[in-house]
Amino acid sequence: MGKRAAGKEEGAFVSARPIWPEGMELEKNLTVGFRARFVKPAGGKAVLRIAASSLYRAYINGRFLAHGPARGPHGYFRVDEWDLGGSLKDGENLVAIEVAGYNINSYYLLDQPAFLQAEVVSEGRVLASTAGEGTEFEAGILKERIRKVLRYSYQRPFTEAYRLKPG
């Protein structure tokens, strides 16, 4: 798993804004994939910052990096920071984030509109972000995850179930 980054810019977005596919903010149990391409900075150091309404999984160049979000009090969203330095390759890099928008009350989450806010930053320069500077994140609904599934209890949002095909 990736390691948390440390630095003087820690915990604040430079330009990213929350996004979600338009009109889908209140859809229950919707999984959305976000991705952006950026070029490795000259110094090779970069940080991925993420805040999300519910579960996310982050990947860099096809390899799992981290999951979140960090737990916090209801109604507040923490900004997770992940050091990308050791995961970047020369030239173009791809960051991909899967986000589950549950939109249902549970002990874990409140019923609130889904969102992702993310950016890749290198020495104060934004390389990619959601609705901000740098390369823009693309979004698409991940249809492999089955939306209409059972809830075992109020304690959990939804069961994860997938319909996968070879390849």
PDB file of C-alpha atoms in Angstrom:
ATOM      1  CA  MET A   1       0.000   0.000   0.000  1.00  0.00           C
ATOM      2  CA  GLY A   2       1.174   3.565  -0.617  1.00  0.00           C
ATOM      3  CA  LYS A   3       2.605   5.643   2.151  1.00  0.00           C
ATOM      4  CA  ARG A   4       1.107   8.846   3.405  1.00  0.00           C
ATOM      5  CA  ALA A   5       2.945  11.899   2.192  1.00  0.00           C
ATOM      6  CA  ALA A   6       4.340  14.579   4.469  1.00  0.00           C
ATOM      7  CA  GLY A   7       5.097  18.168   3.585  1.00  0.00           C
ATOM      8  CA  LYS A   8       4.292  21.799   4.112  1.00  0.00           C
ATOM      9  CA  GLU A   9       1.358  21.724   1.629  1.00  0.00           C
ATOM     10  CA  GLU A  10      -0.224  18.831   3.482  1.00  0.00           C
ATOM     11  CA  GLY A  11      -4.000  18.599   3.793  1.00  0.00           C
ATOM     12  CA  ALA A  12      -5.162  21.352   1.453  1.00  0.00           C
ATOM     13  CA  PHE A  13      -6.234  21.366  -2.173  1.00  0.00           C
ATOM     14  CA  VAL A  14      -4.539  23.837  -4.483  1.00  0.00           C
ATOM     15  CA  SER A  15      -7.280  23.930  -7.152  1.00  0.00           C
ATOM     16  CA  ALA A  16      -9.417  20.753  -7.158  1.00  0.00           C
ATOM     17  CA  ARG A  17     -13.179  20.976  -6.747  1.00  0.00           C
ATOM     18  CA  PRO A  18     -15.687  18.210  -5.938  1.00  0.00           C
ATOM     19  CA  ILE A  19     -17.152  16.425  -8.986  1.00  0.00           C
ATOM     20  CA  TRP A  20     -19.544  13.573  -9.800  1.00  0.00           C
ATOM     21  CA  PRO A  21     -21.367  12.641 -13.020  1.00  0.00           C
ATOM     22  CA  GLU A  22     -24.054  15.280 -13.501  1.00  0.00           C
ATOM     23  CA  GLY A  23     -27.504  14.292 -12.281  1.00  0.00           C
ATOM     24  CA  MET A  24     -26.168  11.129 -10.596  1.00  0.00           C
ATOM     25  CA  GLU A  25     -25.195  12.650  -7.230  1.00  0.00           C
ATOM     26  CA  LEU A  26     -28.129  11.000  -5.428  1.00  0.00           C
ATOM     27  CA  GLU A  27     -28.135   7.596  -7.186  1.00  0.00           C
ATOM     28  CA  LYS A  28     -27.785   4.703  -4.733  1.00  0.00           C
ATOM     29  CA  ASN A  29     -24.816   2.303  -4.843  1.00  0.00           C
ATOM     30  CA  LEU A  30     -23.205   3.806  -7.941  1.00  0.00           C
ATOM     31  CA  THR A  31     -19.513   3.162  -8.612  1.00  0.00           C
ATOM     32  CA  VAL A  32     -17.692   5.744 -10.720  1.00  0.00           C
ATOM     33  CA  GLY A  33     -14.194   5.534 -12.178  1.00  0.00           C
ATOM     34  CA  PHE A  34     -12.047   8.639 -12.537  1.00  0.00           C
ATOM     35  CA  ARG A  35      -8.723   8.875 -14.335  1.00  0.00           C
ATOM     36  CA  ALA A  36      -6.179  11.419 -15.463  1.00  0.00           C
ATOM     37  CA  ARG A  37      -2.865  11.279 -17.306  1.00  0.00           C
ATOM     38  CA  PHE A  38       0.073  13.501 -16.431  1.00  0.00           C
ATOM     39  CA  VAL A  39       3.786  13.684 -17.179  1.00  0.00           C
ATOM     40  CA  LYS A  40       6.270  12.828 -14.450  1.00  0.00           C
ATOM     41  CA  PRO A  41       7.663  16.101 -13.065  1.00  0.00           C
ATOM     42  CA  ALA A  42      11.375  16.863 -13.456  1.00  0.00           C
ATOM     43  CA  GLY A  43      12.102  16.303  -9.740  1.00  0.00           C
ATOM     44  CA  GLY A  44      10.147  13.047  -9.740  1.00  0.00           C
ATOM     45  CA  LYS A  45       8.176  14.023  -6.626  1.00  0.00           C
ATOM     46  CA  ALA A  46       4.399  14.191  -6.643  1.00  0.00           C
ATOM     47  CA  VAL A  47       1.531  13.832  -4.182  1.00  0.00           C
ATOM     48  CA  LEU A  48      -2.017  12.598  -4.785  1.00  0.00           C
ATOM     49  CA  ARG A  49      -4.644  14.279  -2.598  1.00  0.00           C
ATOM     50  CA  ILE A  50      -8.108  12.748  -2.319  1.00  0.00           C
ATOM     51  CA  ALA A  51     -11.345  13.531  -0.492  1.00  0.00           C
ATOM     52  CA  ALA A  52     -14.451  11.448  -1.204  1.00  0.00           C
ATOM     53  CA  SER A  53     -17.938  11.025   0.214  1.00  0.00           C
ATOM     54  CA  SER A  54     -17.442   7.281   0.657  1.00  0.00           C
ATOM     55  CA  LEU A  55     -15.113   4.411  -0.256  1.00  0.00           C
ATOM     56  CA  TYR A  56     -12.368   4.967  -2.828  1.00  0.00           C
ATOM     57  CA  ARG A  57      -9.508   2.899  -4.251  1.00  0.00           C
ATOM     58  CA  ALA A  58      -6.602   4.648  -5.974  1.00  0.00           C
ATOM     59  CA  TYR A  59      -4.250   3.181  -8.578  1.00  0.00           C
ATOM     60  CA  ILE A  60      -1.139   4.562 -10.266  1.00  0.00           C
ATOM     61  CA  ASN A  61      -0.079   3.076 -13.610  1.00  0.00           C
ATOM     62  CA  GLY A  62      -2.354   0.072 -13.056  1.00  0.00           C
ATOM     63  CA  ARG A  63      -0.992  -0.781  -9.599  1.00  0.00           C
ATOM     64  CA  PHE A  64      -2.981  -0.434  -6.384  1.00  0.00           C
ATOM     65  CA  LEU A  65      -1.814   2.579  -4.375  1.00  0.00           C
ATOM     66  CA  ALA A  66      -4.255   3.135  -1.516  1.00  0.00           C
ATOM     67  CA  HIS A  67      -7.834   3.120  -0.271  1.00  0.00           C
ATOM     68  CA  GLY A  68      -9.828   5.459   1.917  1.00  0.00           C
ATOM     69  CA  PRO A  69     -11.103   7.819   3.010  1.00  0.00           C
ATOM     70  CA  ALA A  70      -9.595   8.401   6.416  1.00  0.00           C
ATOM     71  CA  ARG A  71     -12.380   8.211   8.994  1.00  0.00           C
ATOM     72  CA  GLY A  72     -13.672  11.460  10.369  1.00  0.00           C
ATOM     73  CA  PRO A  73     -16.736  12.897  12.088  1.00  0.00           C
ATOM     74  CA  HIS A  74     -20.037  12.883  10.170  1.00  0.00           C
ATOM     75  CA  GLY A  75     -20.343  15.866   7.873  1.00  0.00           C
ATOM     76  CA  TYR A  76     -16.572  16.405   7.535  1.00  0.00           C
ATOM     77  CA  PHE A  77     -14.263  15.047   4.861  1.00  0.00           C
ATOM     78  CA  ARG A  78     -10.579  14.519   5.459  1.00  0.00           C
ATOM     79  CA  VAL A  79      -8.007  14.984   2.746  1.00  0.00           C
ATOM     80  CA  ASP A  80      -5.817  11.904   2.274  1.00  0.00           C
ATOM     81  CA  GLU A  81      -2.341  12.443   0.816  1.00  0.00           C
ATOM     82  CA  TRP A  82      -0.364   9.730  -0.934  1.00  0.00           C
ATOM     83  CA  ASP A  83       3.271  10.013  -2.040  1.00  0.00           C
ATOM     84  CA  LEU A  84       3.591   9.026  -5.717  1.00  0.00           C
ATOM     85  CA  GLY A  85       7.372   9.474  -6.001  1.00  0.00           C
ATOM     86  CA  GLY A  86       8.326   5.788  -5.999  1.00  0.00           C
ATOM     87  CA  SER A  87       5.407   4.801  -8.257  1.00  0.00           C
ATOM     88  CA  LEU A  88       5.993   7.200 -11.149  1.00  0.00           C
ATOM     89  CA  LYS A  89       7.632   6.179 -14.404  1.00  0.00           C
ATOM     90  CA  ASP A  90       9.393   8.452 -16.880  1.00  0.00           C
ATOM     91  CA  GLY A  91       6.982  10.123 -19.285  1.00  0.00           C
ATOM     92  CA  GLU A  92       3.226   9.766 -19.020  1.00  0.00           C
ATOM     93  CA  ASN A  93       1.572   8.345 -15.887  1.00  0.00           C
ATOM     94  CA  LEU A  94      -2.034   7.323 -15.237  1.00  0.00           C
ATOM     95  CA  VAL A  95      -3.839   7.847 -11.939  1.00  0.00           C
ATOM     96  CA  ALA A  96      -7.182   6.039 -11.600  1.00  0.00           C
ATOM     97  CA  ILE A  97      -9.651   6.232  -8.717  1.00  0.00           C
ATOM     98  CA  GLU A  98     -12.768   4.104  -8.139  1.00  0.00           C
ATOM     99  CA  VAL A  99     -15.363   5.752  -5.894  1.00  0.00           C
ATOM    100  CA  ALA A 100     -18.517   4.145  -4.504  1.00  0.00           C
ATOM    101  CA  GLY A 101     -21.410   6.550  -4.043  1.00  0.00           C
ATOM    102  CA  TYR A 102     -23.675   4.720  -1.587  1.00  0.00           C
ATOM    103  CA  ASN A 103     -26.170   7.514  -0.808  1.00  0.00           C
ATOM    104  CA  ILE A 104     -27.785   5.631   2.049  1.00  0.00           C
ATOM    105  CA  ASN A 105     -27.686   5.983   5.831  1.00  0.00           C
ATOM    106  CA  SER A 106     -25.567   3.570   7.857  1.00  0.00           C
ATOM    107  CA  TYR A 107     -23.436   3.674  10.983  1.00  0.00           C
ATOM    108  CA  TYR A 108     -20.482   4.230   8.659  1.00  0.00           C
ATOM    109  CA  LEU A 109     -21.917   6.899   6.330  1.00  0.00           C
ATOM    110  CA  LEU A 110     -24.662   9.498   6.105  1.00  0.00           C
ATOM    111  CA  ASP A 111     -27.045   9.715   3.177  1.00  0.00           C
ATOM    112  CA  GLN A 112     -25.357  12.574   1.329  1.00  0.00           C
ATOM    113  CA  PRO A 113     -24.552  13.441  -2.293  1.00  0.00           C
ATOM    114  CA  ALA A 114     -21.576  11.519  -3.680  1.00  0.00           C
ATOM    115  CA  PHE A 115     -18.392  13.307  -4.786  1.00  0.00           C
ATOM    116  CA  LEU A 116     -14.681  12.997  -5.485  1.00  0.00           C
ATOM    117  CA  GLN A 117     -12.176  15.788  -5.077  1.00  0.00           C
ATOM    118  CA  ALA A 118      -8.637  14.893  -6.157  1.00  0.00           C
ATOM    119  CA  GLU A 119      -5.431  16.374  -7.508  1.00  0.00           C
ATOM    120  CA  VAL A 120      -1.833  15.448  -8.272  1.00  0.00           C
ATOM    121  CA  VAL A 121       0.602  18.144  -7.139  1.00  0.00           C
ATOM    122  CA  SER A 122       4.358  18.526  -7.535  1.00  0.00           C
ATOM    123  CA  GLU A 123       6.119  21.324  -5.652  1.00  0.00           C
ATOM    124  CA  GLY A 124       3.002  23.513  -5.633  1.00  0.00           C
ATOM    125  CA  ARG A 125       2.212  22.907  -9.325  1.00  0.00           C
ATOM    126  CA  VAL A 126      -1.028  21.063 -10.138  1.00  0.00           C
ATOM    127  CA  LEU A 127      -0.443  18.290 -12.682  1.00  0.00           C
ATOM    128  CA  ALA A 128      -4.019  16.915 -12.698  1.00  0.00           C
ATOM    129  CA  SER A 129      -7.199  17.771 -10.798  1.00  0.00           C
ATOM    130  CA  THR A 130     -10.975  17.455 -10.623  1.00  0.00           C
ATOM    131  CA  ALA A 131     -12.470  20.673 -12.067  1.00  0.00           C
ATOM    132  CA  GLY A 132      -9.286  22.664 -11.470  1.00  0.00           C
ATOM    133  CA  GLU A 133      -5.848  23.261 -12.980  1.00  0.00           C
ATOM    134  CA  GLY A 134      -3.730  20.708 -14.843  1.00  0.00           C
ATOM    135  CA  THR A 135      -5.084  17.710 -16.703  1.00  0.00           C
ATOM    136  CA  GLU A 136      -8.775  17.167 -16.034  1.00  0.00           C
ATOM    137  CA  PHE A 137     -10.014  13.865 -14.569  1.00  0.00           C
ATOM    138  CA  GLU A 138     -12.365  11.897 -16.832  1.00  0.00           C
ATOM    139  CA  ALA A 139     -15.319  10.130 -15.196  1.00  0.00           C
ATOM    140  CA  GLY A 140     -17.293   7.047 -16.183  1.00  0.00           C
ATOM    141  CA  ILE A 141     -19.794   4.770 -14.464  1.00  0.00           C
ATOM    142  CA  LEU A 142     -18.289   1.336 -13.735  1.00  0.00           C
ATOM    143  CA  LYS A 143     -21.040  -1.037 -14.804  1.00  0.00           C
ATOM    144  CA  GLU A 144     -19.265  -4.211 -13.636  1.00  0.00           C
ATOM    145  CA  ARG A 145     -20.367  -3.522 -10.062  1.00  0.00           C
ATOM    146  CA  ILE A 146     -23.946  -4.669  -9.472  1.00  0.00           C
ATOM    147  CA  ARG A 147     -26.031  -1.861  -7.984  1.00  0.00           C
ATOM    148  CA  LYS A 148     -29.142  -3.754  -6.821  1.00  0.00           C
ATOM    149  CA  VAL A 149     -27.802  -5.945  -4.007  1.00  0.00           C
ATOM    150  CA  LEU A 150     -28.771  -6.837  -0.453  1.00  0.00           C
ATOM    151  CA  ARG A 151     -27.994  -4.856   2.651  1.00  0.00           C
ATOM    152  CA  TYR A 152     -27.263  -7.188   5.553  1.00  0.00           C
ATOM    153  CA  SER A 153     -27.882  -4.547   8.183  1.00  0.00           C
ATOM    154  CA  TYR A 154     -28.049  -0.843   8.895  1.00  0.00           C
ATOM    155  CA  GLN A 155     -24.382  -1.009   9.912  1.00  0.00           C
ATOM    156  CA  ARG A 156     -23.144  -1.494   6.341  1.00  0.00           C
ATOM    157  CA  PRO A 157     -24.060   0.369   3.163  1.00  0.00           C
ATOM    158  CA  PHE A 158     -24.195  -2.373   0.448  1.00  0.00           C
ATOM    159  CA  THR A 159     -22.592  -5.709  -0.374  1.00  0.00           C
ATOM    160  CA  GLU A 160     -19.997  -5.560  -3.152  1.00  0.00           C
ATOM    161  CA  ALA A 161     -20.974  -7.813  -6.050  1.00  0.00           C
ATOM    162  CA  TYR A 162     -19.546  -7.782  -9.561  1.00  0.00           C
ATOM    163  CA  ARG A 163     -20.540  -9.134 -12.956  1.00  0.00           C
ATOM    164  CA  LEU A 164     -17.207  -9.790 -14.661  1.00  0.00           C
ATOM    165  CA  LYS A 165     -16.395 -11.037 -18.134  1.00  0.00           C
ATOM    166  CA  PRO A 166     -13.137 -12.607 -19.328  1.00  0.00           C
ATOM    167  CA  GLY A 167     -10.533  -9.963 -20.192  1.00  0.00           C
TER     168      GLY A 167
END
